[in-house]
Short mmCIF file of C-alpha atoms and ligand atoms in Angstrom, two decimals:
data_model
loop_
_atom_site.label_atom_id
_atom_site.label_comp_id
_atom_site.label_asym_id
_atom_site.label_seq_id
_atom_site.Cartn_x
_atom_site.Cartn_y
_atom_site.Cartn_z
CA MET B 1 3.28 283.54 123.01
CA SER B 2 1.72 280.16 122.32
CA TYR B 3 0.23 278.23 125.24
CA VAL B 4 2.79 275.42 124.81
CA ASP B 5 5.73 277.84 125.07
CA GLU B 6 4.17 279.64 128.05
CA VAL B 7 3.78 276.38 129.96
CA TYR B 8 7.30 275.20 129.14
CA ASP B 9 8.75 278.51 130.42
CA LEU B 10 6.66 278.13 133.56
CA VAL B 11 8.01 274.62 134.16
CA VAL B 12 11.60 275.84 133.86
CA ALA B 13 10.95 278.80 136.19
CA LYS B 14 9.06 276.82 138.80
CA ASN B 15 11.31 273.75 138.85
CA PRO B 16 14.88 275.05 138.94
CA ALA B 17 17.82 272.64 138.68
CA GLN B 18 15.72 269.78 137.28
CA PRO B 19 17.16 269.47 133.73
CA GLU B 20 15.86 265.95 133.09
CA PHE B 21 12.33 267.03 134.03
CA HIS B 22 12.59 270.05 131.71
CA GLN B 23 13.82 267.78 128.91
CA ALA B 24 10.95 265.30 129.31
CA VAL B 25 8.36 268.11 129.38
CA LYS B 26 9.91 269.84 126.36
CA GLU B 27 9.85 266.70 124.27
CA VAL B 28 6.20 266.03 125.08
CA LEU B 29 4.96 269.61 124.71
CA GLU B 30 6.80 270.14 121.42
CA SER B 31 5.03 267.19 119.86
CA LEU B 32 1.66 268.16 121.33
CA ARG B 33 1.87 271.61 119.75
CA VAL B 34 -0.31 270.63 116.77
CA VAL B 35 -2.99 269.14 119.05
CA ILE B 36 -2.96 271.97 121.58
CA GLU B 37 -3.03 274.71 118.98
CA ALA B 38 -6.16 273.20 117.43
CA ASN B 39 -8.00 273.62 120.76
CA GLU B 40 -5.89 276.22 122.52
CA ASP B 41 -8.57 278.40 124.14
CA ALA B 42 -10.36 275.52 125.87
CA TYR B 43 -7.14 273.93 127.12
CA ARG B 44 -5.82 277.29 128.35
CA LYS B 45 -9.05 278.18 130.18
CA ASP B 46 -8.94 274.83 132.01
CA ALA B 47 -5.17 275.20 132.66
CA LEU B 48 -4.96 271.67 131.35
CA LEU B 49 -1.24 271.81 130.60
CA GLU B 50 -0.36 273.48 133.92
CA ARG B 51 -2.22 270.68 135.70
CA LEU B 52 -0.56 268.03 133.53
CA VAL B 53 2.98 269.21 134.36
CA THR B 54 2.30 269.62 138.09
CA PRO B 55 2.32 266.41 140.16
CA GLU B 56 -0.85 265.78 142.12
CA ARG B 57 1.31 264.99 145.14
CA GLN B 58 5.02 264.67 145.99
CA ILE B 59 6.17 262.73 149.03
CA LEU B 60 9.73 263.37 150.21
CA PHE B 61 11.01 261.53 153.26
CA ARG B 62 14.00 260.47 155.34
CA VAL B 63 15.16 256.85 155.15
CA PRO B 64 17.45 255.98 158.08
CA TRP B 65 18.96 252.49 158.30
CA VAL B 66 21.87 250.76 160.05
CA ASP B 67 24.78 249.34 158.03
CA ASP B 68 26.76 246.19 158.85
CA LYS B 69 29.28 248.17 160.90
CA GLY B 70 26.54 249.54 163.15
CA GLN B 71 26.73 252.96 161.52
CA VAL B 72 23.45 254.77 160.84
CA GLN B 73 23.02 255.83 157.20
CA VAL B 74 20.45 258.33 155.94
CA ASN B 75 19.01 258.41 152.41
CA ASN B 76 16.39 260.54 150.67
CA GLY B 77 13.12 258.81 149.75
CA PHE B 78 10.75 260.02 147.00
CA ARG B 79 7.33 259.15 145.60
CA VAL B 80 5.81 261.45 143.02
CA GLN B 81 2.10 260.74 142.44
CA PHE B 82 1.88 262.54 139.14
CA ASN B 83 -1.50 261.90 137.55
CA SER B 84 -4.44 259.65 138.50
CA ALA B 85 -6.89 260.65 135.76
CA ILE B 86 -7.07 257.19 134.19
CA GLY B 87 -6.20 254.91 137.12
CA PRO B 88 -4.23 254.46 140.35
CA TYR B 89 -0.68 255.84 140.27
CA LYS B 90 1.62 253.21 138.78
CA GLY B 91 5.35 253.25 138.22
CA GLY B 92 8.64 251.92 139.49
CA LEU B 93 11.05 252.72 142.30
CA ARG B 94 14.60 253.64 141.27
CA LEU B 95 17.45 252.98 143.70
CA HIS B 96 20.60 254.69 142.41
CA PRO B 97 22.96 257.32 143.84
CA SER B 98 22.00 259.74 141.04
CA VAL B 99 18.33 259.86 142.13
CA ASN B 100 16.95 263.30 143.02
CA LEU B 101 13.54 264.94 142.75
CA GLY B 102 14.08 266.08 139.13
CA ILE B 103 14.93 262.54 138.00
CA ILE B 104 11.85 261.11 139.70
CA LYS B 105 9.67 263.84 138.18
CA PHE B 106 10.97 263.19 134.66
CA LEU B 107 10.26 259.49 135.09
CA GLY B 108 6.82 260.12 136.62
CA PHE B 109 5.88 262.51 133.83
CA GLU B 110 6.89 260.00 131.13
CA GLN B 111 4.97 257.32 132.97
CA ILE B 112 1.64 259.19 132.54
CA PHE B 113 1.78 258.87 128.74
CA LYS B 114 3.35 255.40 128.74
CA ASN B 115 0.64 254.02 130.98
CA SER B 116 -2.03 255.64 128.86
CA LEU B 117 -0.55 254.02 125.73
CA THR B 118 -0.89 250.54 127.24
CA GLY B 119 -4.67 250.94 127.05
CA LEU B 120 -4.92 249.73 130.66
CA PRO B 121 -6.37 251.71 133.61
CA ILE B 122 -3.18 252.98 135.26
CA GLY B 123 -2.14 256.53 136.18
CA GLY B 124 1.41 257.86 136.37
CA GLY B 125 3.81 257.81 139.32
CA LYS B 126 7.44 257.14 140.17
CA GLY B 127 9.62 256.91 143.25
CA GLY B 128 12.94 255.84 144.60
CA SER B 129 15.94 256.83 146.62
CA ASP B 130 19.59 257.82 146.32
CA PHE B 131 20.43 254.56 148.12
CA ASP B 132 22.96 252.46 146.16
CA PRO B 133 22.27 248.72 146.46
CA LYS B 134 25.62 247.95 144.82
CA GLY B 135 28.13 246.37 147.19
CA LYS B 136 25.59 246.18 150.05
CA SER B 137 24.92 242.95 151.93
CA ASP B 138 21.46 241.38 151.74
CA ARG B 139 20.88 242.48 155.33
CA GLU B 140 21.74 246.08 154.50
CA VAL B 141 19.40 246.04 151.49
CA MET B 142 16.65 244.60 153.71
CA ALA B 143 17.23 247.26 156.38
CA PHE B 144 16.96 250.00 153.77
CA CYS B 145 13.84 248.51 152.13
CA GLN B 146 12.07 248.07 155.47
CA SER B 147 12.81 251.65 156.49
CA PHE B 148 11.74 252.98 153.07
CA ILE B 149 8.36 251.19 153.26
CA THR B 150 7.84 252.11 156.92
CA GLU B 151 7.30 255.66 155.67
CA LEU B 152 5.90 255.00 152.19
CA TYR B 153 3.23 252.47 153.25
CA LYS B 154 0.97 255.34 154.37
CA TYR B 155 0.63 256.57 150.81
CA ILE B 156 0.37 253.40 148.70
CA GLY B 157 -2.20 250.61 148.27
CA ALA B 158 -3.64 248.24 145.68
CA ASP B 159 -6.25 250.81 144.60
CA THR B 160 -4.27 254.02 145.17
CA ASP B 161 -0.60 253.71 144.19
CA VAL B 162 1.22 250.55 143.11
CA PRO B 163 5.04 250.81 142.88
CA ALA B 164 7.30 248.29 141.11
CA GLY B 165 10.93 247.82 140.06
CA ASP B 166 13.25 250.08 138.09
CA ILE B 167 17.05 250.59 138.12
CA GLY B 168 18.42 248.96 141.29
CA THR B 169 15.05 247.55 142.36
CA GLY B 170 14.55 243.92 141.39
CA ALA B 171 12.90 240.83 142.87
CA ARG B 172 15.00 240.94 146.07
CA GLU B 173 14.07 244.54 146.91
CA ILE B 174 10.38 244.09 146.01
CA GLY B 175 10.27 241.03 148.30
CA TYR B 176 11.64 242.92 151.31
CA MET B 177 9.30 245.85 150.64
CA TYR B 178 6.25 243.61 150.26
CA GLY B 179 7.02 241.78 153.52
CA GLN B 180 7.27 245.04 155.43
CA TYR B 181 4.09 246.48 153.87
CA LYS B 182 2.17 243.33 154.84
CA ARG B 183 3.57 243.43 158.37
CA LEU B 184 2.62 247.08 158.88
CA THR B 185 -0.87 246.93 157.36
CA GLY B 186 -1.93 243.30 157.77
CA LEU B 187 -3.07 243.38 154.16
CA TYR B 188 -2.22 240.72 151.59
CA GLU B 189 -2.90 242.80 148.51
CA GLY B 190 -1.35 243.69 145.17
CA VAL B 191 0.34 246.85 146.44
CA LEU B 192 3.57 246.19 144.54
CA THR B 193 4.22 244.46 141.22
CA GLY B 194 7.23 242.46 140.15
CA LYS B 195 6.59 240.20 143.13
CA GLY B 196 8.03 236.67 143.38
CA LEU B 197 5.91 233.89 141.89
CA SER B 198 5.33 232.29 145.32
CA TYR B 199 3.57 235.39 146.69
CA GLY B 200 1.42 236.90 143.95
CA GLY B 201 3.86 237.76 141.18
CA SER B 202 2.98 237.28 137.53
CA LEU B 203 4.69 234.90 135.17
CA ALA B 204 6.49 236.84 132.40
CA ARG B 205 6.79 240.10 134.41
CA THR B 206 10.57 239.55 134.71
CA GLU B 207 10.86 239.18 130.95
CA ALA B 208 8.16 241.70 130.02
CA THR B 209 10.04 244.95 129.35
CA GLY B 210 12.74 243.35 127.20
CA TYR B 211 10.33 241.01 125.41
CA GLY B 212 7.86 243.86 124.84
CA LEU B 213 10.62 246.02 123.38
CA LEU B 214 11.33 243.35 120.80
CA TYR B 215 7.64 242.70 120.01
CA LEU B 216 7.25 246.39 119.25
CA THR B 217 10.52 246.61 117.30
CA GLU B 218 9.52 243.58 115.25
CA GLU B 219 6.16 245.19 114.40
CA MET B 220 7.73 248.57 113.58
CA LEU B 221 10.19 246.89 111.19
CA LYS B 222 7.44 244.72 109.68
CA CYS B 223 5.21 247.73 108.98
CA ASN B 224 8.17 249.35 107.20
CA GLY B 225 8.82 246.30 105.03
CA LYS B 226 11.72 244.95 107.10
CA ASP B 227 12.36 241.85 109.19
CA ILE B 228 14.13 241.54 112.56
CA ALA B 229 15.45 238.07 111.62
CA GLY B 230 19.06 238.16 110.47
CA LYS B 231 19.70 241.68 111.80
CA THR B 232 22.71 242.68 113.89
CA VAL B 233 21.64 244.36 117.13
CA VAL B 234 23.56 246.42 119.68
CA VAL B 235 22.18 246.65 123.22
CA SER B 236 23.38 248.86 126.07
CA GLY B 237 22.92 247.94 129.73
CA SER B 238 23.00 244.47 131.22
CA GLY B 239 20.19 244.67 133.75
CA ASN B 240 16.61 243.44 133.68
CA VAL B 241 15.55 245.19 130.47
CA ALA B 242 18.78 244.48 128.55
CA ILE B 243 18.97 240.77 129.43
CA TYR B 244 15.47 239.94 128.21
CA ALA B 245 15.82 242.20 125.17
CA VAL B 246 18.89 240.17 124.19
CA GLN B 247 17.04 236.91 124.80
CA LYS B 248 13.97 237.79 122.72
CA ALA B 249 16.04 239.35 119.92
CA GLN B 250 17.92 236.07 119.61
CA GLN B 251 14.67 234.07 119.68
CA LEU B 252 13.45 236.21 116.78
CA GLY B 253 16.58 235.37 114.77
CA ALA B 254 18.68 238.49 115.33
CA LYS B 255 22.30 238.54 116.47
CA VAL B 256 23.09 240.71 119.50
CA VAL B 257 26.75 241.66 119.72
CA THR B 258 27.02 244.08 122.67
CA VAL B 259 25.94 244.73 126.27
CA SER B 260 27.29 247.29 128.77
CA ASP B 261 27.26 248.34 132.39
CA SER B 262 28.31 251.52 134.16
CA THR B 263 32.02 250.67 134.02
CA GLY B 264 32.48 249.00 130.64
CA TRP B 265 31.08 247.17 127.65
CA ILE B 266 31.34 243.87 125.83
CA TYR B 267 31.71 243.23 122.12
CA ASP B 268 30.96 239.60 121.36
CA PRO B 269 30.92 238.99 117.59
CA GLU B 270 29.68 235.41 118.09
CA GLY B 271 26.54 236.76 119.77
CA ILE B 272 25.90 237.36 123.48
CA ASP B 273 25.62 234.18 125.57
CA VAL B 274 22.42 234.94 127.54
CA ALA B 275 22.79 232.06 130.00
CA LEU B 276 26.26 233.32 130.93
CA LEU B 277 25.05 236.93 131.12
CA LYS B 278 22.24 235.90 133.51
CA GLU B 279 24.68 233.93 135.67
CA VAL B 280 27.03 236.94 135.90
CA LYS B 281 24.35 239.60 136.47
CA GLU B 282 21.35 237.90 138.12
CA VAL B 283 23.11 235.29 140.24
CA LYS B 284 26.61 236.58 141.00
CA ARG B 285 25.76 240.32 140.74
CA ALA B 286 29.24 240.68 139.16
CA ARG B 287 30.79 243.06 136.60
CA LEU B 288 30.94 242.35 132.86
CA THR B 289 34.64 241.52 133.28
CA ALA B 290 33.37 238.19 134.68
CA TYR B 291 31.47 237.61 131.41
CA ALA B 292 34.57 238.33 129.33
CA ALA B 293 36.71 236.07 131.52
CA ALA B 294 34.37 233.13 130.84
CA ARG B 295 33.82 233.74 127.10
CA PRO B 296 36.78 233.58 124.68
CA SER B 297 34.95 235.37 121.83
CA ALA B 298 34.11 238.43 123.98
CA VAL B 299 36.21 241.58 124.18
CA TYR B 300 35.79 243.80 127.25
CA HIS B 301 36.30 247.58 126.96
CA GLU B 302 36.64 249.79 129.99
CA LYS B 303 34.32 252.81 129.64
CA LYS B 304 36.28 255.98 128.94
CA ASN B 305 35.01 259.37 130.02
CA GLY B 306 32.16 260.63 127.86
CA GLU B 307 32.39 257.68 125.46
CA HIS B 308 29.45 255.34 124.92
CA GLY B 309 31.31 252.48 123.22
CA VAL B 310 28.48 250.27 121.99
CA TRP B 311 27.07 252.85 119.55
CA ASN B 312 30.27 252.73 117.51
CA ILE B 313 29.74 249.08 116.60
CA LYS B 314 28.22 248.49 113.15
CA CYS B 315 24.60 247.36 113.50
CA ASP B 316 21.13 247.40 111.93
CA VAL B 317 19.18 247.95 115.14
CA ALA B 318 20.21 249.77 118.34
CA LEU B 319 18.40 249.24 121.65
CA PRO B 320 19.51 251.56 124.48
CA CYS B 321 18.49 249.74 127.69
CA ALA B 322 20.57 251.34 130.48
CA THR B 323 19.71 254.90 131.51
CA GLN B 324 18.75 258.46 130.49
CA ASN B 325 20.84 260.44 127.99
CA GLU B 326 23.19 257.55 127.21
CA LEU B 327 22.93 258.05 123.42
CA ASN B 328 24.00 261.54 122.34
CA LEU B 329 24.45 263.32 119.02
CA ASP B 330 27.93 261.87 118.39
CA ASP B 331 26.57 258.39 119.06
CA ALA B 332 23.66 259.02 116.67
CA LYS B 333 26.11 260.15 113.97
CA ALA B 334 28.19 257.00 114.47
CA LEU B 335 25.07 254.82 114.22
CA VAL B 336 23.88 256.53 111.02
CA ALA B 337 27.36 256.37 109.48
CA ASN B 338 27.32 252.62 110.15
CA GLY B 339 23.92 252.14 108.48
CA VAL B 340 21.53 251.69 111.42
CA ILE B 341 17.88 251.31 110.33
CA ALA B 342 16.04 251.36 113.66
CA VAL B 343 16.48 252.59 117.24
CA ALA B 344 13.97 251.60 119.95
CA GLU B 345 14.35 252.75 123.54
CA GLY B 346 14.27 250.09 126.26
CA ALA B 347 15.36 252.64 128.86
CA ASN B 348 13.51 255.84 129.76
CA MET B 349 14.72 258.85 127.70
CA PRO B 350 18.11 257.28 126.80
CA THR B 351 18.42 259.37 123.61
CA THR B 352 19.14 263.10 123.87
CA MET B 353 16.78 265.39 121.94
CA ASP B 354 19.37 266.42 119.35
CA ALA B 355 20.31 262.77 118.79
CA THR B 356 16.63 261.83 118.31
CA LYS B 357 16.21 264.60 115.76
CA TYR B 358 19.35 263.54 113.90
CA LEU B 359 18.21 259.91 113.71
CA GLN B 360 14.75 260.88 112.49
CA GLU B 361 16.13 263.31 109.90
CA ASN B 362 18.37 260.57 108.57
CA GLY B 363 15.50 258.18 107.99
CA VAL B 364 16.09 255.94 111.01
CA LEU B 365 12.93 254.36 112.44
CA PHE B 366 12.85 255.69 116.01
CA CYS B 367 10.48 254.50 118.74
CA PRO B 368 10.56 256.37 122.08
CA GLY B 369 10.73 254.60 125.44
CA LYS B 370 7.25 255.56 126.54
CA ALA B 371 5.97 253.24 123.82
CA ALA B 372 8.82 250.78 123.31
CA ASN B 373 9.38 249.90 126.98
CA ALA B 374 5.71 249.95 128.02
CA GLY B 375 5.59 246.15 128.17
CA GLY B 376 6.95 246.20 131.72
CA VAL B 377 4.27 248.38 133.21
CA ALA B 378 1.58 246.75 131.03
CA THR B 379 2.48 243.37 132.51
CA SER B 380 2.50 244.97 135.96
CA ALA B 381 -1.11 245.95 135.27
CA LEU B 382 -1.80 242.33 134.29
CA GLU B 383 -0.25 241.32 137.63
CA MET B 384 -2.69 243.69 139.37
CA SER B 385 -5.59 242.05 137.51
CA GLN B 386 -4.45 238.59 138.59
CA ASN B 387 -4.07 239.75 142.21
CA SER B 388 -7.58 241.24 142.16
CA GLU B 389 -9.17 238.04 140.95
CA ARG B 390 -6.80 235.93 143.11
CA LEU B 391 -5.77 233.82 140.15
CA SER B 392 -2.53 233.24 138.24
CA TRP B 393 -2.41 233.06 134.48
CA THR B 394 0.02 230.86 132.53
CA PHE B 395 3.23 232.23 131.01
CA GLU B 396 1.76 231.79 127.52
CA GLU B 397 -1.39 233.70 128.45
CA VAL B 398 0.50 236.69 129.88
CA ASP B 399 3.08 236.66 127.06
CA SER B 400 0.41 236.63 124.37
CA LYS B 401 -1.46 239.52 126.04
CA LEU B 402 1.86 241.41 126.23
CA LYS B 403 2.52 240.84 122.55
CA ASN B 404 -0.97 242.08 121.62
CA ILE B 405 -0.52 245.17 123.76
CA MET B 406 2.83 246.04 122.13
CA VAL B 407 1.51 245.52 118.59
CA ASN B 408 -1.52 247.70 119.44
CA ILE B 409 0.70 250.43 120.91
CA PHE B 410 2.66 250.59 117.69
CA HIS B 411 -0.46 250.81 115.53
CA ASN B 412 -2.01 253.46 117.79
CA LEU B 413 1.02 255.73 117.70
CA ASP B 414 1.49 255.17 113.98
CA ALA B 415 -2.17 256.13 113.39
CA ALA B 416 -1.93 259.20 115.66
CA ALA B 417 1.16 260.42 113.79
CA LYS B 418 -0.59 259.96 110.44
CA LYS B 419 -3.79 261.66 111.64
CA TYR B 420 -1.83 264.82 112.49
CA GLY B 421 0.20 264.80 109.27
CA LEU B 422 3.37 263.56 110.98
CA ASP B 423 3.68 260.22 109.20
CA GLY B 424 6.59 258.17 110.58
CA ASP B 425 7.24 260.50 113.54
CA TYR B 426 6.69 257.92 116.26
CA VAL B 427 7.80 260.33 119.00
CA ALA B 428 4.93 262.67 118.15
CA GLY B 429 2.56 259.73 117.62
CA ALA B 430 3.30 258.30 121.08
CA ASN B 431 2.98 261.63 122.84
CA ILE B 432 -0.25 262.54 121.06
CA ALA B 433 -1.93 259.14 121.53
CA GLY B 434 -0.88 259.00 125.20
CA PHE B 435 -1.98 262.58 125.86
CA LEU B 436 -5.43 262.48 124.24
CA LYS B 437 -6.82 259.80 126.58
CA VAL B 438 -5.45 261.49 129.70
CA ALA B 439 -6.68 264.93 128.57
CA GLU B 440 -10.16 263.59 127.89
CA ALA B 441 -10.32 261.96 131.35
CA MET B 442 -9.02 265.11 133.06
CA THR B 443 -11.54 267.27 131.26
CA ALA B 444 -14.43 264.93 132.07
CA GLN B 445 -13.49 264.87 135.76
CA GLY B 446 -13.59 268.65 136.17
CA ILE B 447 -11.09 270.91 137.87
CA VAL B 448 -9.25 268.62 140.27
P1 LIG W 501 18.75 247.41 136.18
O1 LIG W 501 19.15 248.02 137.47
O2 LIG W 501 18.33 245.98 136.15
O3 LIG W 501 19.89 247.59 135.10
C1 LIG W 501 20.38 248.85 134.77
C2 LIG W 501 21.51 248.69 133.78
O4 LIG W 501 21.89 249.97 133.32
C3 LIG W 501 22.76 248.10 134.42
O5 LIG W 501 23.49 247.41 133.44
C4 LIG W 501 23.49 249.35 134.90
O6 LIG W 501 24.89 249.16 135.07
C5 LIG W 501 23.21 250.32 133.78
N1 LIG W 501 23.19 251.68 134.30
C6 LIG W 501 22.36 252.17 135.25
N2 LIG W 501 22.65 253.45 135.51
C7 LIG W 501 23.67 253.77 134.71
C8 LIG W 501 24.40 254.96 134.51
N3 LIG W 501 24.13 256.08 135.19
N4 LIG W 501 25.39 254.93 133.57
C9 LIG W 501 25.66 253.79 132.88
N5 LIG W 501 25.00 252.63 133.04
C10 LIG W 501 24.02 252.63 133.93
O7 LIG W 501 17.58 248.35 135.62
P2 LIG W 501 16.50 248.04 134.49
O8 LIG W 501 17.08 247.13 133.46
O9 LIG W 501 15.25 247.68 135.16
O10 LIG W 501 16.30 249.50 133.87
C11 LIG W 501 17.02 249.97 132.73
C12 LIG W 501 16.28 251.12 132.09
O11 LIG W 501 14.98 250.68 131.66
C13 LIG W 501 15.98 252.33 133.01
O12 LIG W 501 15.98 253.50 132.22
C14 LIG W 501 14.57 252.05 133.50
O13 LIG W 501 13.92 253.23 133.91
C15 LIG W 501 13.95 251.48 132.23
N6 LIG W 501 12.76 250.65 132.38
C16 LIG W 501 12.71 249.59 133.22
C17 LIG W 501 11.58 248.82 133.30
C18 LIG W 501 11.51 247.59 134.14
O14 LIG W 501 10.49 246.91 134.08
N7 LIG W 501 12.52 247.23 134.90
C19 LIG W 501 10.38 249.15 132.53
C20 LIG W 501 10.54 250.26 131.63
C21 LIG W 501 11.69 250.98 131.59
P3 LIG W 501 25.48 248.96 136.54
O15 LIG W 501 24.92 247.65 137.01
O16 LIG W 501 26.95 248.98 136.38
O17 LIG W 501 24.97 250.13 137.34
O1 LIG W 502 9.65 252.67 133.76
C1 LIG W 502 8.80 251.77 133.93
O2 LIG W 502 7.81 251.68 133.20
C2 LIG W 502 9.04 250.80 135.00
N1 LIG W 502 10.06 250.88 135.67
C3 LIG W 502 8.01 249.74 135.28
C4 LIG W 502 6.90 250.29 136.14
C5 LIG W 502 5.90 249.28 136.64
O3 LIG W 502 5.02 249.71 137.39
O4 LIG W 502 5.99 248.09 136.29
#
């Protein structure tokens, strides 16, 4: 049996009931096959793949907090410190009821390659909790965040592990966590990114993932003789990534006609009104029904079971920006039937493996999340640099560095795909380019 298949079987056997983790590992290992097989004996002797798929450390903890009725609530807390070969662990904290160890491991595993692709010195990690911030008061969210950090602070630090936002963790949560970390340690250091601008945050970090997604998409289209201007775009999600993807797509001359949340989706043929979307989502923390109520051109659709509405709308470019496995084979068929030319993932692993294959086989330009959404973590690394030198850069400075990073990522994965005879397979290109740097660092550092 080939080394790649052996290691995949081992992952499934050793990590039962973690389907998302298996999926992430399978996708990466499948595309590394050509690289591994060229050097199989050396990699096998060093157990390089076994070490790559096994987190360096996993921290699982209890998070007790008191709700507004005086009732004690208990959540599960997680931090998976996956790989520190090329830098301190770096990756977000997800707060969502669906969070479990397998979800955090899939995200942490993806993060290793994503962070490598940025070209910046950051290792891979991820964390979070099954706490649901939705419908909670600010005081309840603060109580949870303080309890979460009261345990996690022992394991993180500006030079060891630097968490940030993800689903359910935005500026409010990062603020409460930072305050508690500072109180417990007495340190004013860049231990978290996505901080507010008044206490060490970076300009353009809020916008970075969505903007970066569009910078990369623009470059991918350009290198294939196409232009983002004038294109019709469908976006899923209406959180941090989606909002700034919509904004940048419009700035680049595209028309975005959809957004969604977990209960429904909007079709707005006039183009999404970003100011209204921000008011509804960032200020009022309301549902998309509030957007539809304020916008005559918008039609709201309640989400029906198993149906992912936005992918049935005719478009040129599709940008899934909500969550994992939100674009399946039926959705891919609908997109292809409607003439889609490009799909780029703002979310982590939003496209199922069979859907990815279908899109690629039908000539759709497809860029995976570990490359397309790397602008968020890249700008987090720029926030770490600013914190270290105790300076703040201008919006234009950060934004132009972000754009350079995204353009470079595209060219690196394109070149890696070509080098291994997989021209146009950007999934393989991203996995190979991300892997090679980490593998070289792991090999150089010996058996650790
Ligand atoms: P937010 O919490 O700001 O927004 C998430 C959006 O996705 C919301 O519209 C939410 O709807 C929807 N959503 C979340 N879970 C589900 C679900 N299970 N089913 C349907 N819809 C869902 O998160 P972000 O925008 O930060 O993150 C979105 C994606 O991008 C995630 O995959 C994340 O890992 C990834 N990402 C984020 C980065 C960042 O910098 N923030 C960087 C790189 C990747 P509702 O509000 O109704 O729950
Ligand atoms: O998935 C991701 O890359 C993020 N949620 C951002 C991580 C970070 O450290 O900014």
